[in-house]
Amino acid sequence: ACPTDRPCPWSTALRAIECFLLFGVFPVLVDLKTQSRLLIPFLVVCAVGIFIYLMTSKDFDRRKLINLDGFKRELPSILITWVLGALSLIAVVWWLDQQPGTPEQVTPFGFPSRNPRFWAIICVLYPIFSVYPQELILRTFFFHRYRFVFRTPATMIFFNGLAFAWVHIMFRNAPAVLLCIPAGFLFAYTYWKSKSTIASGLEHAIFGDWMWTVGRGYYFYGGSLPGGTISPQSTQRPLK
């Protein structure tokens, strides 16, 4: 008989395959250059389904959806990390702007200065309709569903960080994936420490909003990619 505290080996193997298909294969099949308008509705629908699954799972600790104690405990660390990361991101953006091969160069901080209304809308709605659904799927669900596949904290954080970065392949640009590798490890580590979706969600939100603020948010918007409906510079011009 299988132990009561973990699934049988064949069940664990099936979950490993499921994880690979969902977070490894599926993102390759999606091309957001032409399907960018479906991203947010798809995220929200998936998040609702994941929420129902978690709430009906007998072995899921529902406190992890919020866990204010964990959130408060990790908040100082999150803010310190954001300051250091924000400064580092400025340096990266400056370096990218100096590269002659960088396509569609965008003036750093041009978005909030030239189009403050659109920038403010994104900074408010992005955490609600993009970040929290992502964290619910890629952190809360991933950590719960595949905890027997990746049994040690280090292994779970490593593969969760890679999965987070890899799903951004659907944006069809290398910077989106590369920038999300350290971010994925960081958010996964924060979730593991805090056991709080709100904590990792806040960290994800402030880094994501900062990415838009410094002028590189278009890497994460399918409609702004080559072949999409909007150019990177469109976020630099005032709305008409």
Coordinates of C-alpha atoms in Angstrom, one line a residue:
A1 CA 0.0 0.0 0.0
C2 CA 1.1 3.6 -0.7
P3 CA 2.0 5.9 2.3
T4 CA -0.9 8.1 3.4
D5 CA 1.3 11.2 3.4
R6 CA 2.2 11.1 -0.3
P7 CA 0.9 9.6 -3.6
C8 CA 2.1 6.3 -5.1
P9 CA 5.1 6.4 -7.4
W10 CA 3.0 6.1 -10.6
S11 CA 0.8 9.0 -9.4
T12 CA 3.8 11.1 -8.8
A13 CA 5.1 10.2 -12.3
L14 CA 1.8 11.2 -13.8
R15 CA 1.9 14.6 -12.0
A16 CA 5.4 15.2 -13.3
I17 CA 4.2 14.6 -16.8
E18 CA 1.2 16.8 -16.2
C19 CA 3.6 19.6 -14.9
F20 CA 5.8 19.2 -18.0
L21 CA 2.8 19.5 -20.4
L22 CA 1.2 22.4 -18.6
F23 CA 4.2 24.5 -17.9
G24 CA 6.7 23.2 -20.5
V25 CA 4.8 22.3 -23.7
F26 CA 1.7 24.5 -23.5
P27 CA 3.5 27.8 -23.6
V28 CA 5.3 26.8 -26.8
L29 CA 2.0 26.3 -28.5
V30 CA 0.7 29.8 -27.6
D31 CA 1.8 32.7 -29.7
L32 CA 0.8 36.0 -28.1
K33 CA 1.8 38.0 -31.2
T34 CA -1.7 37.2 -32.6
Q35 CA -3.5 36.2 -29.5
S36 CA -2.6 38.9 -27.0
R37 CA -6.2 40.0 -26.4
L38 CA -7.0 36.5 -25.1
L39 CA -4.3 36.5 -22.4
I40 CA -6.0 38.3 -19.5
P41 CA -9.4 36.6 -20.0
F42 CA -7.6 33.2 -20.2
L43 CA -5.6 34.0 -17.1
V44 CA -8.7 35.0 -15.2
V45 CA -10.6 31.9 -16.2
C46 CA -7.7 29.6 -15.3
A47 CA -7.3 31.4 -12.0
V48 CA -11.0 30.8 -11.2
G49 CA -10.6 27.2 -12.0
I50 CA -7.5 26.8 -9.9
F51 CA -9.2 28.6 -7.0
I52 CA -12.1 26.2 -7.1
Y53 CA -9.6 23.3 -7.3
L54 CA -7.6 24.5 -4.3
M55 CA -10.7 25.3 -2.2
T56 CA -12.0 21.8 -2.8
S57 CA -8.7 20.1 -2.1
K58 CA -8.9 18.5 1.4
D59 CA -5.1 18.7 1.9
F60 CA -4.7 22.4 0.8
D61 CA -4.0 24.9 3.6
R62 CA -6.4 27.8 2.6
R63 CA -4.4 30.2 4.7
K64 CA -1.8 30.3 2.0
L65 CA -4.1 32.3 -0.2
I66 CA -3.6 35.3 2.0
N67 CA -1.6 34.5 5.2
L68 CA -1.2 38.0 6.5
D69 CA 1.2 36.8 9.2
G70 CA 3.6 35.5 6.6
F71 CA 3.1 38.6 4.5
K72 CA 3.9 41.0 7.3
R73 CA 7.0 38.9 8.3
E74 CA 8.4 39.0 4.8
L75 CA 7.3 42.6 3.9
P76 CA 10.6 44.3 5.0
S77 CA 12.6 41.8 3.0
I78 CA 10.4 42.2 -0.1
L79 CA 10.8 46.0 0.0
I80 CA 14.6 45.8 0.5
T81 CA 14.9 43.4 -2.4
W82 CA 12.8 45.6 -4.6
V83 CA 15.0 48.6 -4.0
L84 CA 18.1 46.6 -4.9
G85 CA 16.3 45.0 -7.9
A86 CA 14.9 48.3 -9.1
L87 CA 18.4 49.9 -9.1
S88 CA 19.8 46.9 -10.9
L89 CA 17.0 47.1 -13.5
I90 CA 17.8 50.7 -14.2
A91 CA 21.4 49.7 -14.9
V92 CA 20.2 46.9 -17.2
V93 CA 17.8 49.2 -19.1
W94 CA 20.6 51.8 -19.5
W95 CA 23.0 49.1 -20.8
L96 CA 20.3 47.8 -23.3
D97 CA 19.8 51.3 -24.6
Q98 CA 23.5 51.6 -25.3
Q99 CA 23.5 48.5 -27.5
P100 CA 23.3 49.3 -31.2
G101 CA 21.6 46.1 -31.9
T102 CA 18.7 46.7 -29.5
P103 CA 15.6 46.9 -31.7
E104 CA 12.8 49.4 -31.1
Q105 CA 14.7 51.4 -28.5
V106 CA 12.5 53.1 -25.9
T107 CA 13.5 56.0 -23.8
P108 CA 13.9 55.0 -20.1
F109 CA 11.0 56.4 -18.0
G110 CA 9.4 57.7 -21.2
F111 CA 6.1 55.8 -20.6
P112 CA 5.1 57.5 -17.3
S113 CA 6.4 60.9 -18.4
R114 CA 4.6 61.0 -21.7
N115 CA 1.6 59.0 -21.0
P116 CA 0.9 59.1 -17.2
R117 CA -2.8 58.2 -17.5
F118 CA -2.1 54.9 -19.4
W119 CA 0.8 54.1 -17.1
A120 CA -1.3 54.6 -14.0
I121 CA -4.0 52.4 -15.4
I122 CA -1.5 49.6 -16.1
C123 CA 0.1 49.9 -12.6
V124 CA -3.4 49.5 -11.0
L125 CA -4.9 46.9 -13.2
Y126 CA -1.8 44.8 -13.9
P127 CA -1.5 43.4 -10.3
I128 CA -5.2 42.6 -10.2
F129 CA -5.9 40.9 -13.5
S130 CA -2.4 39.6 -14.3
V131 CA -0.2 39.2 -11.3
Y132 CA -2.6 37.6 -8.8
P133 CA -3.9 35.1 -11.3
Q134 CA -0.3 34.2 -12.3
E135 CA 0.7 33.8 -8.6
L136 CA -2.3 31.6 -8.0
I137 CA -1.4 29.4 -10.9
L138 CA 2.4 29.5 -10.9
R139 CA 3.0 29.6 -7.2
T140 CA 0.1 28.4 -5.0
F141 CA -1.2 25.7 -7.4
F142 CA 2.3 24.7 -8.5
F143 CA 3.6 24.4 -5.0
H144 CA 0.6 22.4 -3.8
R145 CA 0.0 20.2 -6.8
Y146 CA 3.6 19.2 -7.4
R147 CA 5.0 19.1 -3.9
F148 CA 5.6 15.4 -4.2
V149 CA 7.3 15.8 -7.5
F150 CA 9.8 18.4 -6.3
R151 CA 10.2 17.2 -2.7
T152 CA 12.9 19.5 -1.3
P153 CA 12.5 23.3 -1.0
A154 CA 15.5 24.0 -3.1
T155 CA 14.3 21.7 -5.9
M156 CA 10.8 23.2 -5.8
I157 CA 12.1 26.8 -5.9
F158 CA 14.5 26.0 -8.7
F159 CA 12.0 24.3 -11.0
N160 CA 9.2 26.8 -10.2
G161 CA 11.5 29.6 -11.1
L162 CA 12.4 28.0 -14.4
A163 CA 8.7 27.3 -15.1
F164 CA 7.8 30.9 -14.4
A165 CA 10.5 32.1 -16.8
W166 CA 9.7 29.5 -19.5
V167 CA 5.9 30.3 -19.7
H168 CA 7.0 33.7 -20.9
I169 CA 8.3 32.1 -24.1
M170 CA 4.8 32.7 -25.4
F171 CA 5.7 36.3 -25.8
R172 CA 8.3 35.2 -28.4
N173 CA 11.2 37.3 -27.2
A174 CA 14.3 36.3 -25.3
P175 CA 14.4 39.3 -22.9
A176 CA 11.0 38.3 -21.4
V177 CA 12.3 34.8 -20.6
L178 CA 15.8 35.9 -19.4
L179 CA 14.5 38.7 -17.2
C180 CA 12.0 36.3 -15.6
I181 CA 14.6 33.7 -14.5
P182 CA 15.9 35.7 -11.5
A183 CA 12.4 37.0 -10.9
G184 CA 11.0 33.5 -10.9
F185 CA 13.5 32.3 -8.3
L186 CA 12.9 35.3 -6.2
F187 CA 9.1 35.0 -6.2
A188 CA 9.3 31.3 -5.6
Y189 CA 11.6 31.8 -2.6
T190 CA 9.3 34.5 -1.2
Y191 CA 6.3 32.2 -1.5
W192 CA 8.1 29.4 0.2
K193 CA 9.2 31.6 3.1
S194 CA 5.9 33.4 3.6
K195 CA 3.4 30.6 2.6
S196 CA 1.4 33.6 1.3
T197 CA 0.2 34.2 -2.2
I198 CA -0.3 37.9 -1.3
A199 CA 3.4 38.2 -0.4
S200 CA 4.7 36.8 -3.6
G201 CA 2.0 38.6 -5.5
L202 CA 3.1 42.0 -4.0
E203 CA 6.7 41.3 -5.0
H204 CA 5.7 40.3 -8.5
A205 CA 3.4 43.4 -8.8
I206 CA 6.0 46.0 -7.7
F207 CA 8.7 44.5 -10.0
G208 CA 6.2 44.3 -12.9
D209 CA 5.0 47.8 -12.4
W210 CA 8.6 49.0 -12.2
M211 CA 9.4 47.2 -15.5
W212 CA 6.7 49.2 -17.2
T213 CA 7.9 52.4 -15.5
V214 CA 11.5 52.1 -16.7
G215 CA 10.3 51.4 -20.3
R216 CA 10.6 47.7 -20.8
G217 CA 7.1 46.5 -20.1
Y218 CA 6.5 46.0 -23.8
Y219 CA 8.5 42.8 -23.6
F220 CA 5.6 41.3 -21.6
Y221 CA 2.8 42.6 -23.9
G222 CA 2.1 40.4 -26.9
G223 CA 0.4 43.1 -28.9
S224 CA 3.6 45.2 -28.9
L225 CA 5.8 42.5 -30.4
P226 CA 6.8 42.2 -34.0
G227 CA 3.7 41.2 -35.9
G228 CA 1.5 42.4 -33.1
T229 CA -1.0 45.3 -33.1
I230 CA 1.1 47.8 -31.2
S231 CA 4.7 48.9 -31.4
P232 CA 6.9 49.4 -28.3
Q233 CA 6.9 53.1 -28.9
S234 CA 3.1 53.2 -28.6
T235 CA 3.5 53.1 -24.8
Q236 CA 5.7 56.2 -25.1
R237 CA 3.1 58.5 -26.9
P238 CA 0.2 60.2 -25.2
L239 CA -3.2 58.6 -25.9
K240 CA -5.3 60.5 -28.5

